[in-house]
């Protein structure tokens, strides 16, 4: 196996830290391929020529990154990022702690490979993960869904979501139950009484910002919030990006729907600003950007019902 054992040790380290998933059987098959002894230099070159792209594909498969098709569909948006912003994103993505751990592992590996046949430990570790999948921690989507279901009032998983075994049917059942409950939600605005003092409603949509983010940076108690008459802070998000999030917000008179339905014509009774306008408010819309990235302007106008 040679230096390929370092590849597997690095993945096992990332898996142990929750930075990576690990499919034991695909990795076992790839480990068996890298362990094939070449008979000459030409065969060694050919084996590595095949193994390098396979290792990259397998690493991506085991990562928490989105599917390749999803990443490619966003390539056009990525081209709009400046070089400085891409560099900043790279700095957020790379963890110095993880790099230090990998460097320490590599140092130990280089010392140990002089005395030990490390490929044996690679195969043993992969087999243990494959034969005893319940004995290892998981920090992936299923664990997040399980935690969300256990902490969200009124939301109980239809089936057991095992955080160590990401079963698609369990996640699908939980999501189906969520949407079924959301279909029952409906908000209706009524005009204020004549003797009520006039007031404004400010709807502030900040890209990629959630209460959890504010909690992490210790800004959830910012003096700005003390100036509000009403602050809603106990809710979860049904979207992962600014365009879909804005559509969901502006259709907030109804419960959450599947992502694909966001791009269907909106139901008039679901539009927040339409409902507020019928209740006597005059809507105004302001952005601090041109709205072209990700088709944000059109999403808000056409799918969010903002004229």
GROMACS .gro file of C-alpha atoms in nm:
model
  307
    1UNK     CA    1   0.000   0.000   0.000
    2UNK     CA    2   0.291   0.234   0.067
    3UNK     CA    3   0.206   0.600   0.119
    4UNK     CA    4  -0.159   0.531   0.043
    5UNK     CA    5  -0.194   0.414   0.403
    6UNK     CA    6  -0.136   0.778   0.505
    7UNK     CA    7  -0.441   0.873   0.297
    8UNK     CA    8  -0.657   0.631   0.494
    9UNK     CA    9  -0.513   0.731   0.831
   10UNK     CA   10  -0.591   1.095   0.749
   11UNK     CA   11  -0.951   1.006   0.659
   12UNK     CA   12  -0.989   0.798   0.973
   13UNK     CA   13  -0.864   1.091   1.181
   14UNK     CA   14  -1.113   1.326   1.015
   15UNK     CA   15  -1.388   1.068   1.065
   16UNK     CA   16  -1.305   1.036   1.435
   17UNK     CA   17  -1.329   1.414   1.471
   18UNK     CA   18  -1.664   1.434   1.291
   19UNK     CA   19  -1.523   1.628   0.997
   20UNK     CA   20  -1.591   1.348   0.751
   21UNK     CA   21  -1.823   1.055   0.690
   22UNK     CA   22  -1.665   0.719   0.612
   23UNK     CA   23  -1.815   0.452   0.387
   24UNK     CA   24  -1.629   0.141   0.506
   25UNK     CA   25  -1.701  -0.084   0.208
   26UNK     CA   26  -1.605   0.166  -0.062
   27UNK     CA   27  -1.291   0.251   0.133
   28UNK     CA   28  -1.216  -0.119   0.183
   29UNK     CA   29  -1.242  -0.179  -0.192
   30UNK     CA   30  -1.014   0.116  -0.263
   31UNK     CA   31  -0.768   0.002   0.004
   32UNK     CA   32  -0.756  -0.342  -0.155
   33UNK     CA   33  -0.682  -0.180  -0.492
   34UNK     CA   34  -0.398   0.033  -0.351
   35UNK     CA   35  -0.254  -0.274  -0.179
   36UNK     CA   36  -0.214  -0.464  -0.508
   37UNK     CA   37   0.162  -0.518  -0.557
   38UNK     CA   38   0.288  -0.384  -0.891
   39UNK     CA   39   0.534  -0.604  -1.078
   40UNK     CA   40   0.732  -0.319  -1.229
   41UNK     CA   41   0.757   0.057  -1.248
   42UNK     CA   42   0.513   0.082  -1.536
   43UNK     CA   43   0.243  -0.099  -1.342
   44UNK     CA   44   0.312   0.118  -1.036
   45UNK     CA   45   0.268   0.432  -1.246
   46UNK     CA   46  -0.055   0.300  -1.400
   47UNK     CA   47  -0.195   0.203  -1.059
   48UNK     CA   48  -0.124   0.546  -0.912
   49UNK     CA   49  -0.262   0.715  -1.223
   50UNK     CA   50  -0.594   0.542  -1.155
   51UNK     CA   51  -0.578   0.569  -0.777
   52UNK     CA   52  -0.527   0.946  -0.753
   53UNK     CA   53  -0.858   1.050  -0.917
   54UNK     CA   54  -1.038   0.767  -0.738
   55UNK     CA   55  -0.906   0.890  -0.404
   56UNK     CA   56  -1.032   1.242  -0.476
   57UNK     CA   57  -1.377   1.116  -0.577
   58UNK     CA   58  -1.398   0.892  -0.269
   59UNK     CA   59  -1.287   1.176  -0.041
   60UNK     CA   60  -1.557   1.402  -0.186
   61UNK     CA   61  -1.813   1.122  -0.150
   62UNK     CA   62  -1.725   1.081   0.218
   63UNK     CA   63  -1.732   1.455   0.287
   64UNK     CA   64  -2.032   1.657   0.401
   65UNK     CA   65  -2.005   1.868   0.085
   66UNK     CA   66  -2.309   1.885  -0.147
   67UNK     CA   67  -2.340   1.650  -0.445
   68UNK     CA   68  -2.124   1.735  -0.746
   69UNK     CA   69  -2.435   1.818  -0.951
   70UNK     CA   70  -2.538   2.077  -0.691
   71UNK     CA   71  -2.189   2.228  -0.680
   72UNK     CA   72  -2.172   2.250  -1.061
   73UNK     CA   73  -2.515   2.414  -1.077
   74UNK     CA   74  -2.378   2.699  -0.863
   75UNK     CA   75  -2.064   2.749  -1.070
   76UNK     CA   76  -2.211   3.056  -1.237
   77UNK     CA   77  -2.272   3.222  -0.901
   78UNK     CA   78  -1.921   3.141  -0.782
   79UNK     CA   79  -1.779   3.328  -1.080
   80UNK     CA   80  -1.932   3.646  -0.939
   81UNK     CA   81  -1.718   3.617  -0.621
   82UNK     CA   82  -1.410   3.834  -0.607
   83UNK     CA   83  -1.068   3.683  -0.548
   84UNK     CA   84  -1.048   3.845  -0.204
   85UNK     CA   85  -1.384   3.698  -0.103
   86UNK     CA   86  -1.288   3.350  -0.225
   87UNK     CA   87  -0.968   3.377  -0.023
   88UNK     CA   88  -1.170   3.475   0.283
   89UNK     CA   89  -1.402   3.177   0.234
   90UNK     CA   90  -1.102   2.947   0.204
   91UNK     CA   91  -0.973   3.083   0.534
   92UNK     CA   92  -1.306   2.997   0.700
   93UNK     CA   93  -1.311   2.650   0.549
   94UNK     CA   94  -0.960   2.548   0.655
   95UNK     CA   95  -0.915   2.474   1.026
   96UNK     CA   96  -0.568   2.531   1.170
   97UNK     CA   97  -0.653   2.283   1.445
   98UNK     CA   98  -0.728   2.009   1.191
   99UNK     CA   99  -0.413   2.092   0.993
  100UNK     CA  100  -0.208   2.060   1.311
  101UNK     CA  101  -0.368   1.725   1.390
  102UNK     CA  102  -0.297   1.598   1.039
  103UNK     CA  103   0.063   1.718   1.059
  104UNK     CA  104   0.111   1.538   1.391
  105UNK     CA  105  -0.044   1.224   1.248
  106UNK     CA  106   0.188   1.241   0.948
  107UNK     CA  107   0.493   1.273   1.173
  108UNK     CA  108   0.387   0.968   1.374
  109UNK     CA  109   0.314   0.783   1.051
  110UNK     CA  110   0.658   0.851   0.904
  111UNK     CA  111   0.823   0.722   1.221
  112UNK     CA  112   0.599   0.417   1.258
  113UNK     CA  113   0.621   0.302   0.897
  114UNK     CA  114   0.988   0.217   0.951
  115UNK     CA  115   0.898  -0.050   1.207
  116UNK     CA  116   0.538  -0.151   1.135
  117UNK     CA  117   0.333  -0.272   0.842
  118UNK     CA  118   0.074   0.005   0.864
  119UNK     CA  119  -0.151  -0.126   0.587
  120UNK     CA  120  -0.256  -0.401   0.830
  121UNK     CA  121  -0.388  -0.137   1.071
  122UNK     CA  122  -0.569   0.038   0.786
  123UNK     CA  123  -0.759  -0.278   0.690
  124UNK     CA  124  -0.833  -0.357   1.055
  125UNK     CA  125  -0.974  -0.010   1.123
  126UNK     CA  126  -1.192  -0.016   0.809
  127UNK     CA  127  -1.326  -0.362   0.893
  128UNK     CA  128  -1.410  -0.257   1.249
  129UNK     CA  129  -1.607   0.043   1.122
  130UNK     CA  130  -1.787  -0.177   0.870
  131UNK     CA  131  -1.869  -0.459   1.112
  132UNK     CA  132  -1.963  -0.237   1.409
  133UNK     CA  133  -2.121   0.077   1.259
  134UNK     CA  134  -2.316   0.152   1.578
  135UNK     CA  135  -2.003   0.201   1.784
  136UNK     CA  136  -1.881   0.518   1.618
  137UNK     CA  137  -1.994   0.880   1.657
  138UNK     CA  138  -2.173   1.059   1.377
  139UNK     CA  139  -2.204   1.433   1.324
  140UNK     CA  140  -2.376   1.428   0.989
  141UNK     CA  141  -2.725   1.525   0.866
  142UNK     CA  142  -2.905   1.246   1.053
  143UNK     CA  143  -2.759   1.351   1.384
  144UNK     CA  144  -2.865   1.710   1.317
  145UNK     CA  145  -3.217   1.598   1.224
  146UNK     CA  146  -3.241   1.384   1.535
  147UNK     CA  147  -3.130   1.673   1.756
  148UNK     CA  148  -3.373   1.911   1.586
  149UNK     CA  149  -3.664   1.670   1.633
  150UNK     CA  150  -3.581   1.625   2.001
  151UNK     CA  151  -3.564   1.999   2.071
  152UNK     CA  152  -3.848   2.131   1.854
  153UNK     CA  153  -4.181   2.148   2.041
  154UNK     CA  154  -4.451   1.938   1.879
  155UNK     CA  155  -4.215   1.777   1.628
  156UNK     CA  156  -4.163   1.408   1.700
  157UNK     CA  157  -3.992   1.176   1.454
  158UNK     CA  158  -4.233   0.941   1.283
  159UNK     CA  159  -3.959   0.677   1.302
  160UNK     CA  160  -3.643   0.647   1.505
  161UNK     CA  161  -3.359   0.853   1.353
  162UNK     CA  162  -3.036   0.677   1.447
  163UNK     CA  163  -2.755   0.935   1.442
  164UNK     CA  164  -2.500   0.659   1.376
  165UNK     CA  165  -2.685   0.518   1.080
  166UNK     CA  166  -2.816   0.779   0.838
  167UNK     CA  167  -3.120   0.606   0.698
  168UNK     CA  168  -3.287   0.800   0.416
  169UNK     CA  169  -3.630   0.655   0.495
  170UNK     CA  170  -3.610   0.788   0.852
  171UNK     CA  171  -3.520   1.137   0.736
  172UNK     CA  172  -3.788   1.127   0.465
  173UNK     CA  173  -4.051   1.026   0.720
  174UNK     CA  174  -3.950   1.308   0.954
  175UNK     CA  175  -3.961   1.561   0.671
  176UNK     CA  176  -4.299   1.435   0.547
  177UNK     CA  177  -4.442   1.471   0.896
  178UNK     CA  178  -4.303   1.824   0.920
  179UNK     CA  179  -4.464   1.933   0.591
  180UNK     CA  180  -4.796   1.771   0.685
  181UNK     CA  181  -4.805   1.978   1.002
  182UNK     CA  182  -4.699   2.293   0.819
  183UNK     CA  183  -4.987   2.259   0.570
  184UNK     CA  184  -5.226   2.330   0.857
  185UNK     CA  185  -5.069   2.666   0.940
  186UNK     CA  186  -5.238   2.986   0.823
  187UNK     CA  187  -5.201   3.347   0.936
  188UNK     CA  188  -5.455   3.618   0.852
  189UNK     CA  189  -5.407   3.989   0.914
  190UNK     CA  190  -5.698   4.211   1.009
  191UNK     CA  191  -5.707   4.591   0.995
  192UNK     CA  192  -5.621   4.765   1.321
  193UNK     CA  193  -5.892   4.940   1.518
  194UNK     CA  194  -5.936   5.310   1.454
  195UNK     CA  195  -5.819   5.408   1.804
  196UNK     CA  196  -5.487   5.222   1.776
  197UNK     CA  197  -5.178   5.444   1.747
  198UNK     CA  198  -5.010   5.415   1.404
  199UNK     CA  199  -4.703   5.193   1.387
  200UNK     CA  200  -4.463   5.046   1.133
  201UNK     CA  201  -4.356   4.687   1.077
  202UNK     CA  202  -3.994   4.635   0.974
  203UNK     CA  203  -3.905   4.303   0.809
  204UNK     CA  204  -3.527   4.269   0.796
  205UNK     CA  205  -3.385   3.987   0.582
  206UNK     CA  206  -3.011   3.936   0.638
  207UNK     CA  207  -2.832   3.689   0.411
  208UNK     CA  208  -2.711   3.373   0.587
  209UNK     CA  209  -2.778   3.500   0.939
  210UNK     CA  210  -2.959   3.298   1.205
  211UNK     CA  211  -3.007   3.330   1.580
  212UNK     CA  212  -2.750   3.055   1.632
  213UNK     CA  213  -2.496   3.270   1.448
  214UNK     CA  214  -2.572   3.566   1.675
  215UNK     CA  215  -2.541   3.342   1.981
  216UNK     CA  216  -2.198   3.218   1.870
  217UNK     CA  217  -2.058   3.570   1.826
  218UNK     CA  218  -2.230   3.691   2.148
  219UNK     CA  219  -2.448   3.946   1.970
  220UNK     CA  220  -2.787   3.798   2.056
  221UNK     CA  221  -2.819   4.057   2.339
  222UNK     CA  222  -2.716   4.348   2.119
  223UNK     CA  223  -2.865   4.685   2.232
  224UNK     CA  224  -3.039   4.707   1.895
  225UNK     CA  225  -3.281   4.432   1.995
  226UNK     CA  226  -3.369   4.614   2.317
  227UNK     CA  227  -3.528   4.888   2.103
  228UNK     CA  228  -3.780   4.649   1.949
  229UNK     CA  229  -4.130   4.613   2.093
  230UNK     CA  230  -4.139   4.247   1.995
  231UNK     CA  231  -3.852   4.010   1.912
  232UNK     CA  232  -3.924   3.659   1.782
  233UNK     CA  233  -3.628   3.437   1.860
  234UNK     CA  234  -3.764   3.083   1.904
  235UNK     CA  235  -3.798   2.944   1.555
  236UNK     CA  236  -3.600   2.740   1.304
  237UNK     CA  237  -3.514   2.804   0.940
  238UNK     CA  238  -3.647   2.609   0.645
  239UNK     CA  239  -3.393   2.743   0.394
  240UNK     CA  240  -3.020   2.741   0.354
  241UNK     CA  241  -2.962   3.042   0.128
  242UNK     CA  242  -3.079   3.399   0.082
  243UNK     CA  243  -3.306   3.355  -0.222
  244UNK     CA  244  -3.514   3.063  -0.089
  245UNK     CA  245  -3.505   3.215   0.259
  246UNK     CA  246  -3.653   3.541   0.131
  247UNK     CA  247  -3.928   3.356  -0.056
  248UNK     CA  248  -4.017   3.156   0.255
  249UNK     CA  249  -4.022   3.471   0.464
  250UNK     CA  250  -4.246   3.656   0.221
  251UNK     CA  251  -4.483   3.357   0.200
  252UNK     CA  252  -4.491   3.330   0.578
  253UNK     CA  253  -4.870   3.355   0.606
  254UNK     CA  254  -4.871   2.982   0.530
  255UNK     CA  255  -4.656   2.699   0.666
  256UNK     CA  256  -4.332   2.584   0.510
  257UNK     CA  257  -4.340   2.391   0.183
  258UNK     CA  258  -4.101   2.169  -0.009
  259UNK     CA  259  -3.817   2.357  -0.176
  260UNK     CA  260  -3.946   2.285  -0.528
  261UNK     CA  261  -4.282   2.447  -0.447
  262UNK     CA  262  -4.112   2.777  -0.373
  263UNK     CA  263  -4.074   2.824  -0.747
  264UNK     CA  264  -4.440   2.764  -0.825
  265UNK     CA  265  -4.675   3.065  -0.847
  266UNK     CA  266  -4.751   3.182  -0.491
  267UNK     CA  267  -5.095   3.148  -0.335
  268UNK     CA  268  -5.230   3.500  -0.264
  269UNK     CA  269  -5.334   3.405   0.089
  270UNK     CA  270  -4.973   3.310   0.171
  271UNK     CA  271  -4.811   3.643   0.080
  272UNK     CA  272  -4.711   3.843   0.387
  273UNK     CA  273  -4.689   4.187   0.226
  274UNK     CA  274  -5.013   4.134   0.035
  275UNK     CA  275  -5.187   4.047   0.360
  276UNK     CA  276  -5.039   4.349   0.537
  277UNK     CA  277  -5.138   4.576   0.252
  278UNK     CA  278  -5.499   4.456   0.274
  279UNK     CA  279  -5.480   4.526   0.647
  280UNK     CA  280  -5.398   4.891   0.576
  281UNK     CA  281  -5.018   4.902   0.554
  282UNK     CA  282  -4.826   5.058   0.267
  283UNK     CA  283  -4.528   4.836   0.169
  284UNK     CA  284  -4.184   4.970   0.078
  285UNK     CA  285  -3.885   4.764  -0.029
  286UNK     CA  286  -3.517   4.856   0.002
  287UNK     CA  287  -3.203   4.654  -0.079
  288UNK     CA  288  -2.837   4.734  -0.012
  289UNK     CA  289  -2.725   4.555  -0.331
  290UNK     CA  290  -2.839   4.524  -0.693
  291UNK     CA  291  -3.016   4.190  -0.638
  292UNK     CA  292  -2.861   4.024  -0.943
  293UNK     CA  293  -2.661   3.756  -0.761
  294UNK     CA  294  -2.856   3.431  -0.748
  295UNK     CA  295  -3.154   3.605  -0.918
  296UNK     CA  296  -3.246   3.752  -0.578
  297UNK     CA  297  -3.437   4.052  -0.713
  298UNK     CA  298  -3.663   3.840  -0.933
  299UNK     CA  299  -3.720   3.588  -0.652
  300UNK     CA  300  -3.841   3.859  -0.417
  301UNK     CA  301  -4.050   4.034  -0.682
  302UNK     CA  302  -4.212   3.738  -0.857
  303UNK     CA  303  -4.210   3.459  -0.599
  304UNK     CA  304  -4.234   3.670  -0.286
  305UNK     CA  305  -4.511   3.890  -0.419
  306UNK     CA  306  -4.337   4.225  -0.368
  307UNK     CA  307  -4.434   4.483  -0.631
   0.00000   0.00000   0.00000
